[in-house]
Amino acid sequence: MIIMKTQFIRECHYSPENRHNLICFPHAGGGTGRYHRWGSEVGKYANVYAPVIAGREERFPERAMNSVESVIDDIYARIRPASAEKLYVCGVSYGALLAYELANRFEKQGIVVDGVFIASQRAPYVCKEIIDWENISDKALVDALTSLSDRSNAEFSDDEYFSIFADTIRRDLCASDNFQPAQPRILNAPIYISYGNLDPVIPRNYIDSWATMSHAPINVTEHNAGHFLMDEDRDVWLSDVVKVVRANYL
């Protein structure tokens, strides 16, 4: 079992009485902000942790890593063993692949993972077109990012703002596309998949591709939402996570 109280593991919600832990990963270019807002609901049932990945927040001076394996090598080395009754991992978009790979590492070490929450992502074995994100034009990158959002990405029209974060976004997207292991390990943990039927880049067949990725049950929840599973400022994915964690807590 594990708990994270080491450098660059953000403690979004913690209670010493809570024996359940949830580790959360962001989308490409994202940070830990989404998960700080989860504390009021998930925090009733689990401690919420969000690793700070290279290339953002206090690790901004470090260049983002361009492979899923490298990111998880880094994060796994920062996790301190301790006791816990339940362990969950979750991630949205790029973060979903990080969540899968972290669960894979845990299980290889004999650590039981009680649930993997996947949002808006294909299974690792699915071959997809690999885009040269590091070399496409800024305009093409902005257009791709804007197509994923239900809201205007006005910040990307600010050249200075965009120049600050573009390299991290590009390298995260490269890591996501390039994570296509020939024989990805089938997990023992149950997988809970959430997706939006308005998502322009993750079709239903990508969601269905997870069906063979666990020896445990696979649960799929569809939302009338886009890629990031947000309805204005309401996090629709959060309800799926809370439902499972609460049921296992009671």
Short mmCIF file of C-alpha atoms in Angstrom, two decimals:
data_model
loop_
_atom_site.label_atom_id
_atom_site.label_comp_id
_atom_site.label_asym_id
_atom_site.label_seq_id
_atom_site.Cartn_x
_atom_site.Cartn_y
_atom_site.Cartn_z
CA MET A 1 0.00 0.00 0.00
CA ILE A 2 1.16 3.57 -0.44
CA ILE A 3 0.85 7.14 0.57
CA MET A 4 2.54 10.13 -1.02
CA LYS A 5 4.16 12.73 1.19
CA THR A 6 7.35 13.40 -0.73
CA GLN A 7 8.62 16.22 -2.92
CA PHE A 8 6.49 17.03 -5.96
CA ILE A 9 3.53 14.93 -4.82
CA ARG A 10 0.78 17.50 -4.23
CA GLU A 11 -1.52 16.75 -1.30
CA CYS A 12 -4.84 18.09 -2.61
CA HIS A 13 -6.82 16.70 0.30
CA TYR A 14 -5.57 14.74 3.29
CA SER A 15 -7.09 13.47 6.52
CA PRO A 16 -5.02 11.30 8.87
CA GLU A 17 -8.12 9.21 9.56
CA ASN A 18 -8.62 8.39 5.90
CA ARG A 19 -7.15 5.06 4.82
CA HIS A 20 -8.06 5.31 1.13
CA ASN A 21 -5.79 7.05 -1.41
CA LEU A 22 -6.48 8.44 -4.89
CA ILE A 23 -3.64 9.50 -7.21
CA CYS A 24 -4.62 11.84 -10.06
CA PHE A 25 -2.96 12.79 -13.35
CA PRO A 26 -3.78 15.78 -15.63
CA HIS A 27 -4.31 16.22 -19.35
CA ALA A 28 -1.45 17.31 -21.63
CA GLY A 29 -0.05 20.62 -20.43
CA GLY A 30 -2.23 20.48 -17.33
CA GLY A 31 -1.35 20.80 -13.67
CA THR A 32 -2.87 19.79 -10.36
CA GLY A 33 -5.58 22.48 -10.21
CA ARG A 34 -8.52 20.29 -11.21
CA TYR A 35 -7.88 17.90 -8.36
CA HIS A 36 -7.64 20.57 -5.67
CA ARG A 37 -11.34 21.14 -6.33
CA TRP A 38 -12.13 17.47 -5.72
CA GLY A 39 -11.44 17.59 -2.00
CA SER A 40 -14.92 18.65 -0.93
CA GLU A 41 -16.48 15.53 -2.51
CA VAL A 42 -13.85 12.82 -2.99
CA GLY A 43 -12.10 13.91 0.20
CA LYS A 44 -14.89 12.45 2.28
CA TYR A 45 -13.79 9.00 1.17
CA ALA A 46 -10.15 9.21 0.06
CA ASN A 47 -7.02 11.29 0.35
CA VAL A 48 -6.39 13.03 -2.97
CA TYR A 49 -2.85 13.31 -4.36
CA ALA A 50 -1.66 14.83 -7.64
CA PRO A 51 1.94 14.35 -8.77
CA VAL A 52 3.58 17.49 -10.15
CA ILE A 53 4.95 16.43 -13.52
CA ALA A 54 8.07 18.02 -14.99
CA GLY A 55 7.40 21.12 -17.08
CA ARG A 56 4.66 22.72 -14.95
CA GLU A 57 4.03 24.43 -11.62
CA GLU A 58 7.06 24.27 -9.31
CA ARG A 59 8.76 21.95 -11.81
CA PHE A 60 8.37 24.41 -14.66
CA PRO A 61 12.17 24.91 -14.99
CA GLU A 62 12.48 21.22 -15.89
CA ARG A 63 11.67 20.30 -19.45
CA ALA A 64 8.63 18.04 -19.82
CA MET A 65 9.42 14.40 -20.51
CA ASN A 66 8.31 13.03 -23.86
CA SER A 67 7.47 9.46 -22.87
CA VAL A 68 4.89 7.98 -20.52
CA GLU A 69 7.45 5.54 -19.17
CA SER A 70 9.86 8.35 -18.20
CA VAL A 71 7.14 10.27 -16.38
CA ILE A 72 6.11 7.22 -14.38
CA ASP A 73 9.74 6.29 -13.63
CA ASP A 74 10.08 9.75 -12.09
CA ILE A 75 6.81 9.70 -10.13
CA TYR A 76 7.15 6.12 -8.92
CA ALA A 77 10.54 6.93 -7.42
CA ARG A 78 8.92 9.71 -5.35
CA ILE A 79 6.27 7.55 -3.70
CA ARG A 80 6.86 6.56 -0.09
CA PRO A 81 5.40 3.25 1.10
CA ALA A 82 2.86 3.34 3.93
CA SER A 83 -0.37 1.62 4.85
CA ALA A 84 -3.73 2.17 3.19
CA GLU A 85 -6.89 0.13 2.80
CA LYS A 86 -7.73 1.16 -0.76
CA LEU A 87 -5.67 2.58 -3.62
CA TYR A 88 -7.03 4.22 -6.78
CA VAL A 89 -5.40 5.97 -9.72
CA CYS A 90 -7.07 8.23 -12.24
CA GLY A 91 -6.27 10.39 -15.23
CA VAL A 92 -7.92 12.33 -18.02
CA SER A 93 -6.74 12.32 -21.64
CA TYR A 94 -2.90 12.04 -21.55
CA GLY A 95 -3.20 11.52 -17.80
CA ALA A 96 -5.25 8.37 -18.36
CA LEU A 97 -2.23 6.68 -19.95
CA LEU A 98 -0.12 7.79 -17.00
CA ALA A 99 -2.72 6.31 -14.64
CA TYR A 100 -2.69 3.00 -16.52
CA GLU A 101 1.10 2.81 -16.45
CA LEU A 102 1.32 3.67 -12.74
CA ALA A 103 -1.25 0.98 -11.95
CA ASN A 104 0.82 -1.41 -14.04
CA ARG A 105 3.97 -0.58 -12.03
CA PHE A 106 2.13 -1.01 -8.73
CA GLU A 107 0.75 -4.40 -9.69
CA LYS A 108 4.15 -5.61 -10.87
CA GLN A 109 5.42 -4.86 -7.35
CA GLY A 110 2.56 -6.77 -5.76
CA ILE A 111 0.62 -3.66 -4.71
CA VAL A 112 -3.13 -4.06 -5.07
CA VAL A 113 -4.87 -1.31 -7.04
CA ASP A 114 -8.58 -1.12 -6.24
CA GLY A 115 -9.63 0.92 -9.25
CA VAL A 116 -8.29 2.74 -12.31
CA PHE A 117 -10.36 5.70 -13.53
CA ILE A 118 -9.81 6.40 -17.23
CA ALA A 119 -11.29 9.49 -18.86
CA SER A 120 -11.23 10.31 -22.58
CA GLN A 121 -8.50 7.98 -23.80
CA ARG A 122 -7.82 4.91 -25.96
CA ALA A 123 -6.39 1.66 -24.61
CA PRO A 124 -2.57 1.52 -24.84
CA TYR A 125 -2.48 -1.14 -27.55
CA VAL A 126 -4.63 0.84 -29.98
CA CYS A 127 -2.58 2.13 -32.90
CA LYS A 128 -3.35 5.71 -33.83
CA GLU A 129 -1.91 8.28 -36.15
CA ILE A 130 1.20 9.80 -34.63
CA ILE A 131 1.35 13.54 -35.13
CA ASP A 132 4.69 15.35 -35.07
CA TRP A 133 3.57 17.64 -32.26
CA GLU A 134 7.04 19.03 -31.64
CA ASN A 135 7.32 20.40 -35.17
CA ILE A 136 3.81 21.34 -36.27
CA SER A 137 3.11 25.06 -36.55
CA ASP A 138 1.89 27.06 -33.57
CA LYS A 139 -1.37 27.70 -35.42
CA ALA A 140 -1.96 24.00 -36.01
CA LEU A 141 -1.30 23.28 -32.35
CA VAL A 142 -3.66 26.03 -31.18
CA ASP A 143 -6.35 24.80 -33.56
CA ALA A 144 -5.99 21.26 -32.20
CA LEU A 145 -6.23 22.44 -28.60
CA THR A 146 -9.20 24.67 -29.31
CA SER A 147 -11.10 21.81 -30.96
CA LEU A 148 -10.94 19.86 -27.69
CA SER A 149 -12.49 22.56 -25.54
CA ASP A 150 -16.13 23.54 -25.11
CA ARG A 151 -14.89 26.98 -24.17
CA SER A 152 -12.72 29.45 -26.06
CA ASN A 153 -9.00 29.02 -25.46
CA ALA A 154 -8.45 32.76 -25.53
CA GLU A 155 -5.21 32.40 -23.59
CA PHE A 156 -3.59 30.75 -26.59
CA SER A 157 -4.13 33.90 -28.64
CA ASP A 158 -1.67 35.59 -26.30
CA ASP A 159 1.69 34.94 -27.95
CA GLU A 160 3.65 35.38 -24.72
CA TYR A 161 1.41 33.02 -22.76
CA PHE A 162 1.47 30.43 -25.52
CA SER A 163 5.25 30.56 -25.86
CA ILE A 164 5.62 29.77 -22.14
CA PHE A 165 3.59 26.56 -22.20
CA ALA A 166 3.84 25.37 -25.80
CA ASP A 167 6.90 23.16 -25.31
CA THR A 168 5.34 21.30 -22.38
CA ILE A 169 2.10 20.75 -24.30
CA ARG A 170 3.96 19.55 -27.39
CA ARG A 171 6.06 17.05 -25.44
CA ASP A 172 3.09 15.76 -23.45
CA LEU A 173 1.18 15.16 -26.67
CA CYS A 174 4.18 13.35 -28.16
CA ALA A 175 4.35 11.13 -25.07
CA SER A 176 0.65 10.36 -25.37
CA ASP A 177 0.78 9.44 -29.07
CA ASN A 178 3.96 7.40 -28.75
CA PHE A 179 2.69 5.25 -25.88
CA GLN A 180 1.68 2.22 -27.94
CA PRO A 181 3.33 -0.81 -26.29
CA ALA A 182 3.14 -3.91 -28.44
CA GLN A 183 1.92 -6.07 -25.55
CA PRO A 184 0.51 -3.87 -22.79
CA ARG A 185 -0.01 -5.68 -19.52
CA ILE A 186 -3.58 -6.59 -18.62
CA LEU A 187 -4.41 -5.18 -15.19
CA ASN A 188 -6.00 -6.98 -12.27
CA ALA A 189 -7.72 -3.80 -11.09
CA PRO A 190 -11.24 -2.89 -12.22
CA ILE A 191 -11.29 -0.10 -14.79
CA TYR A 192 -13.88 2.68 -14.74
CA ILE A 193 -14.06 4.55 -18.04
CA SER A 194 -15.74 7.90 -18.59
CA TYR A 195 -16.10 9.62 -21.94
CA GLY A 196 -17.99 12.40 -23.66
CA ASN A 197 -20.15 11.68 -26.69
CA LEU A 198 -19.17 15.12 -28.03
CA ASP A 199 -15.44 14.33 -27.92
CA PRO A 200 -13.94 15.02 -31.38
CA VAL A 201 -10.82 12.86 -30.90
CA ILE A 202 -11.88 9.85 -28.80
CA PRO A 203 -14.55 7.86 -30.68
CA ARG A 204 -16.58 5.12 -29.02
CA ASN A 205 -14.41 2.36 -30.49
CA TYR A 206 -11.44 3.80 -28.58
CA ILE A 207 -13.47 3.52 -25.38
CA ASP A 208 -14.51 -0.05 -26.22
CA SER A 209 -10.85 -0.94 -26.74
CA TRP A 210 -10.41 -1.07 -22.94
CA ALA A 211 -12.67 -4.15 -22.74
CA THR A 212 -9.71 -6.56 -22.76
CA MET A 213 -7.40 -4.52 -20.51
CA SER A 214 -8.41 -5.94 -17.12
CA HIS A 215 -9.14 -9.32 -15.59
CA ALA A 216 -11.69 -7.50 -13.43
CA PRO A 217 -14.92 -5.83 -14.56
CA ILE A 218 -14.86 -2.86 -16.94
CA ASN A 219 -17.43 -0.12 -16.37
CA VAL A 220 -18.20 2.55 -18.98
CA THR A 221 -20.10 5.79 -18.37
CA GLU A 222 -21.11 8.09 -21.21
CA HIS A 223 -21.66 11.82 -20.71
CA ASN A 224 -23.16 14.48 -22.94
CA ALA A 225 -19.87 16.35 -22.82
CA GLY A 226 -16.65 17.04 -24.67
CA HIS A 227 -13.12 15.76 -24.25
CA PHE A 228 -12.40 17.19 -20.81
CA LEU A 229 -15.76 16.15 -19.33
CA MET A 230 -16.60 19.63 -18.12
CA ASP A 231 -20.02 21.29 -18.27
CA GLU A 232 -19.15 24.97 -17.93
CA ASP A 233 -17.48 24.90 -14.49
CA ARG A 234 -19.03 21.59 -13.39
CA ASP A 235 -16.73 18.57 -13.43
CA VAL A 236 -18.98 15.77 -14.72
CA TRP A 237 -16.23 13.15 -14.41
CA LEU A 238 -16.00 13.79 -10.67
CA SER A 239 -19.41 12.23 -10.05
CA ASP A 240 -18.23 8.94 -11.60
CA VAL A 241 -15.18 8.82 -9.35
CA VAL A 242 -17.11 9.74 -6.22
CA LYS A 243 -19.72 7.05 -6.90
CA VAL A 244 -17.13 4.26 -6.92
CA VAL A 245 -14.93 5.51 -4.09
CA ARG A 246 -17.95 6.15 -1.86
CA ALA A 247 -19.39 2.67 -2.52
CA ASN A 248 -16.08 1.05 -1.56
CA TYR A 249 -15.75 3.23 1.53
CA LEU A 250 -19.12 2.40 3.07
#
